[in-house]
Amino acid sequence: MKLFVWDLHGVLEQGNDRVAIDISNEVLKRFGHRERFTYRDGATLYGRKWYEYFEWLLPDASRDYCVSLQDASFDLSERDVEFQRRWLAPAMHAWDVLAAISLAHSQVLISNTRPANLEMFVKMLGLEQFFIPDKTALAVDGHGPEGGRTKQDTLRDYLSQGPGAGYSEIVVIGDSPSDMMLTEVAGV
């Protein structure tokens, strides 16, 4: 049996790039800033840590201040899901592909988002049939400037535990260099 290791944003979903911009702009407004992101900025910045968006837009702001804007953005995204409802959707054919794979293989989702956000995303995208928060939908919360836990650490832990052990092959599906680094853990 194979294990398919999925990334979420930009792979199994579409629209989160616009969600991030709308939330960021609302936070900027609430903090009294005139500057705003465009959706084109979002396409350019997508994949970076959220505080790095603010560092890009507000080059004179301190890292700590940009992290506080990031924290406010996460808080808003967890409290007001209307931002996600506006743009977030499953990627084309994601559900069909996941369903076909699930007939013969195992799957795990590893995302850099916060646990509360990942659970919301899985439900909103209708993926709970395939991924269970804290079991097969694993959040890394990789948004802090200090680094910390990585997707590689998370996959290594998953593979060392009972349900994650003993696969004939591990297939990694992602859209970033950090996703592809999972192949090192998988031995691919």
CSV table of C-alpha atoms in Angstrom, one decimal:
chain,number,residue,atom,x,y,z
A,1,MET,CA,0.0,0.0,0.0
A,2,LYS,CA,1.2,3.5,-0.9
A,3,LEU,CA,1.0,6.6,1.3
A,4,PHE,CA,0.1,9.8,-0.5
A,5,VAL,CA,1.3,12.9,1.4
A,6,TRP,CA,-0.7,16.0,0.4
A,7,ASP,CA,-0.2,19.8,0.9
A,8,LEU,CA,-3.4,21.8,1.2
A,9,HIS,CA,-3.0,25.4,-0.1
A,10,GLY,CA,-2.6,25.6,-3.8
A,11,VAL,CA,-2.8,21.8,-4.2
A,12,LEU,CA,-6.2,20.6,-2.9
A,13,GLU,CA,-7.8,24.0,-2.7
A,14,GLN,CA,-8.0,27.2,-4.7
A,15,GLY,CA,-8.8,30.7,-3.7
A,16,ASN,CA,-6.8,31.0,-0.4
A,17,ASP,CA,-4.5,33.5,-2.0
A,18,ARG,CA,-7.4,35.9,-2.3
A,19,VAL,CA,-8.7,35.0,1.2
A,20,ALA,CA,-5.2,36.0,2.6
A,21,ILE,CA,-5.3,39.3,0.8
A,22,ASP,CA,-8.9,40.2,1.9
A,23,ILE,CA,-8.1,39.3,5.6
A,24,SER,CA,-4.7,41.2,5.4
A,25,ASN,CA,-6.4,44.3,4.0
A,26,GLU,CA,-9.1,44.2,6.8
A,27,VAL,CA,-6.4,43.9,9.4
A,28,LEU,CA,-4.4,46.8,7.9
A,29,LYS,CA,-7.6,48.9,8.0
A,30,ARG,CA,-8.2,48.0,11.6
A,31,PHE,CA,-4.6,48.9,12.5
A,32,GLY,CA,-5.0,52.3,10.8
A,33,HIS,CA,-2.9,51.7,7.7
A,34,ARG,CA,-3.7,53.2,4.3
A,35,GLU,CA,-1.6,50.7,2.4
A,36,ARG,CA,-3.5,47.7,0.8
A,37,PHE,CA,-2.5,44.6,-1.0
A,38,THR,CA,-3.8,43.8,-4.5
A,39,TYR,CA,-4.7,40.3,-5.7
A,40,ARG,CA,-1.7,40.5,-7.9
A,41,ASP,CA,0.5,41.1,-4.8
A,42,GLY,CA,-1.1,38.0,-3.3
A,43,ALA,CA,-0.1,35.9,-6.3
A,44,THR,CA,3.5,37.3,-6.0
A,45,LEU,CA,3.7,36.7,-2.2
A,46,TYR,CA,1.8,33.4,-2.0
A,47,GLY,CA,3.7,30.7,-0.2
A,48,ARG,CA,5.5,33.1,2.1
A,49,LYS,CA,4.8,33.3,5.8
A,50,TRP,CA,2.0,35.8,6.5
A,51,TYR,CA,4.2,38.2,8.5
A,52,GLU,CA,6.4,38.4,5.4
A,53,TYR,CA,3.5,39.8,3.4
A,54,PHE,CA,3.4,42.7,5.9
A,55,GLU,CA,7.2,43.1,5.8
A,56,TRP,CA,6.9,43.4,2.0
A,57,LEU,CA,4.1,46.0,2.2
A,58,LEU,CA,5.4,47.9,5.2
A,59,PRO,CA,9.2,47.8,4.8
A,60,ASP,CA,9.8,50.3,7.7
A,61,ALA,CA,7.8,48.2,10.1
A,62,SER,CA,9.6,45.9,12.6
A,63,ARG,CA,9.4,42.2,12.4
A,64,ASP,CA,7.6,42.1,15.7
A,65,TYR,CA,5.0,44.5,14.4
A,66,CYS,CA,4.5,42.4,11.3
A,67,VAL,CA,4.1,39.3,13.4
A,68,SER,CA,1.4,41.1,15.4
A,69,LEU,CA,-0.4,41.8,12.1
A,70,GLN,CA,-0.1,38.2,11.2
A,71,ASP,CA,-1.5,37.1,14.6
A,72,ALA,CA,-4.4,39.5,14.1
A,73,SER,CA,-5.0,38.0,10.6
A,74,PHE,CA,-5.1,34.5,12.0
A,75,ASP,CA,-7.5,35.6,14.7
A,76,LEU,CA,-9.8,37.2,12.2
A,77,SER,CA,-9.6,34.2,9.9
A,78,GLU,CA,-10.6,31.9,12.8
A,79,ARG,CA,-13.4,34.2,14.0
A,80,ASP,CA,-15.0,35.2,10.7
A,81,VAL,CA,-15.2,32.5,8.1
A,82,GLU,CA,-17.0,34.7,5.6
A,83,PHE,CA,-13.6,35.6,4.1
A,84,GLN,CA,-13.0,31.9,3.3
A,85,ARG,CA,-16.6,31.3,2.1
A,86,ARG,CA,-16.1,34.1,-0.5
A,87,TRP,CA,-13.1,32.5,-2.3
A,88,LEU,CA,-12.2,29.1,-1.0
A,89,ALA,CA,-13.0,26.0,-3.1
A,90,PRO,CA,-11.6,22.6,-3.7
A,91,ALA,CA,-9.2,22.4,-6.5
A,92,MET,CA,-10.7,21.0,-9.8
A,93,HIS,CA,-11.1,17.2,-9.5
A,94,ALA,CA,-9.5,17.1,-6.0
A,95,TRP,CA,-12.4,15.2,-4.5
A,96,ASP,CA,-12.4,12.7,-7.4
A,97,VAL,CA,-8.6,12.1,-7.2
A,98,LEU,CA,-8.8,11.7,-3.4
A,99,ALA,CA,-11.7,9.3,-3.6
A,100,ALA,CA,-9.9,7.1,-6.2
A,101,ILE,CA,-6.7,7.0,-4.2
A,102,SER,CA,-8.6,6.2,-1.0
A,103,LEU,CA,-9.9,2.9,-2.5
A,104,ALA,CA,-6.4,1.3,-2.4
A,105,HIS,CA,-4.0,3.6,-0.5
A,106,SER,CA,-3.6,5.8,2.5
A,107,GLN,CA,-3.4,9.6,2.5
A,108,VAL,CA,-2.2,12.2,5.0
A,109,LEU,CA,-2.5,16.0,4.7
A,110,ILE,CA,0.4,18.1,6.2
A,111,SER,CA,-0.2,21.8,6.1
A,112,ASN,CA,1.8,24.8,7.4
A,113,THR,CA,-1.4,26.4,8.8
A,114,ARG,CA,-2.6,26.5,12.4
A,115,PRO,CA,-4.6,23.5,13.8
A,116,ALA,CA,-7.8,25.5,14.1
A,117,ASN,CA,-7.5,26.8,10.6
A,118,LEU,CA,-6.7,23.4,9.2
A,119,GLU,CA,-9.8,21.9,10.7
A,120,MET,CA,-11.9,24.7,9.3
A,121,PHE,CA,-10.4,24.3,5.9
A,122,VAL,CA,-10.9,20.5,5.8
A,123,LYS,CA,-14.6,21.0,6.7
A,124,MET,CA,-15.2,23.9,4.4
A,125,LEU,CA,-13.7,22.1,1.5
A,126,GLY,CA,-15.6,18.9,2.2
A,127,LEU,CA,-12.5,16.8,2.7
A,128,GLU,CA,-13.3,15.3,6.1
A,129,GLN,CA,-14.1,12.0,4.4
A,130,PHE,CA,-10.4,11.8,3.5
A,131,PHE,CA,-8.6,13.7,6.3
A,132,ILE,CA,-9.2,13.7,10.1
A,133,PRO,CA,-7.7,16.6,12.1
A,134,ASP,CA,-4.9,15.4,14.3
A,135,LYS,CA,-4.9,11.9,12.7
A,136,THR,CA,-4.5,12.3,9.0
A,137,ALA,CA,-4.8,16.1,8.7
A,138,LEU,CA,-1.8,17.5,10.4
A,139,ALA,CA,-1.0,21.1,11.1
A,140,VAL,CA,2.6,22.3,11.4
A,141,ASP,CA,1.8,26.0,12.2
A,142,GLY,CA,4.9,27.0,10.4
A,143,HIS,CA,4.2,30.8,10.3
A,144,GLY,CA,6.6,32.0,13.1
A,145,PRO,CA,9.8,33.7,12.3
A,146,GLU,CA,11.7,31.4,14.6
A,147,GLY,CA,11.2,28.3,12.5
A,148,GLY,CA,10.2,25.5,14.8
A,149,ARG,CA,8.5,22.3,13.8
A,150,THR,CA,8.6,21.5,10.1
A,151,LYS,CA,6.6,19.3,7.7
A,152,GLN,CA,9.5,16.9,7.7
A,153,ASP,CA,9.3,16.5,11.5
A,154,THR,CA,5.6,15.9,11.2
A,155,LEU,CA,6.0,13.3,8.5
A,156,ARG,CA,8.8,11.6,10.3
A,157,ASP,CA,6.6,11.4,13.5
A,158,TYR,CA,3.7,10.1,11.4
A,159,LEU,CA,5.8,7.4,9.8
A,160,SER,CA,7.2,6.3,13.2
A,161,GLN,CA,3.8,5.6,14.6
A,162,GLY,CA,1.6,2.6,14.0
A,163,PRO,CA,-0.8,3.9,11.4
A,164,GLY,CA,2.0,5.6,9.5
A,165,ALA,CA,4.4,2.7,9.2
A,166,GLY,CA,5.0,0.1,6.6
A,167,TYR,CA,4.2,1.6,3.2
A,168,SER,CA,5.6,0.2,0.0
A,169,GLU,CA,6.0,3.7,-1.5
A,170,ILE,CA,5.4,7.3,-0.4
A,171,VAL,CA,4.2,9.8,-2.9
A,172,VAL,CA,4.5,13.5,-2.1
A,173,ILE,CA,2.1,16.0,-3.8
A,174,GLY,CA,2.9,19.7,-3.1
A,175,ASP,CA,3.7,23.0,-4.7
A,176,SER,CA,6.7,24.3,-2.9
A,177,PRO,CA,10.3,23.4,-2.2
A,178,SER,CA,9.5,22.6,1.4
A,179,ASP,CA,6.9,20.1,0.2
A,180,MET,CA,9.4,18.4,-2.0
A,181,MET,CA,11.8,18.2,0.9
A,182,LEU,CA,9.4,15.6,2.3
A,183,THR,CA,10.9,13.2,-0.2
A,184,GLU,CA,14.0,13.1,2.0
A,185,VAL,CA,12.0,11.8,4.9
A,186,ALA,CA,10.1,9.4,2.7
A,187,GLY,CA,13.4,8.0,1.2
A,188,VAL,CA,12.3,8.8,-2.4
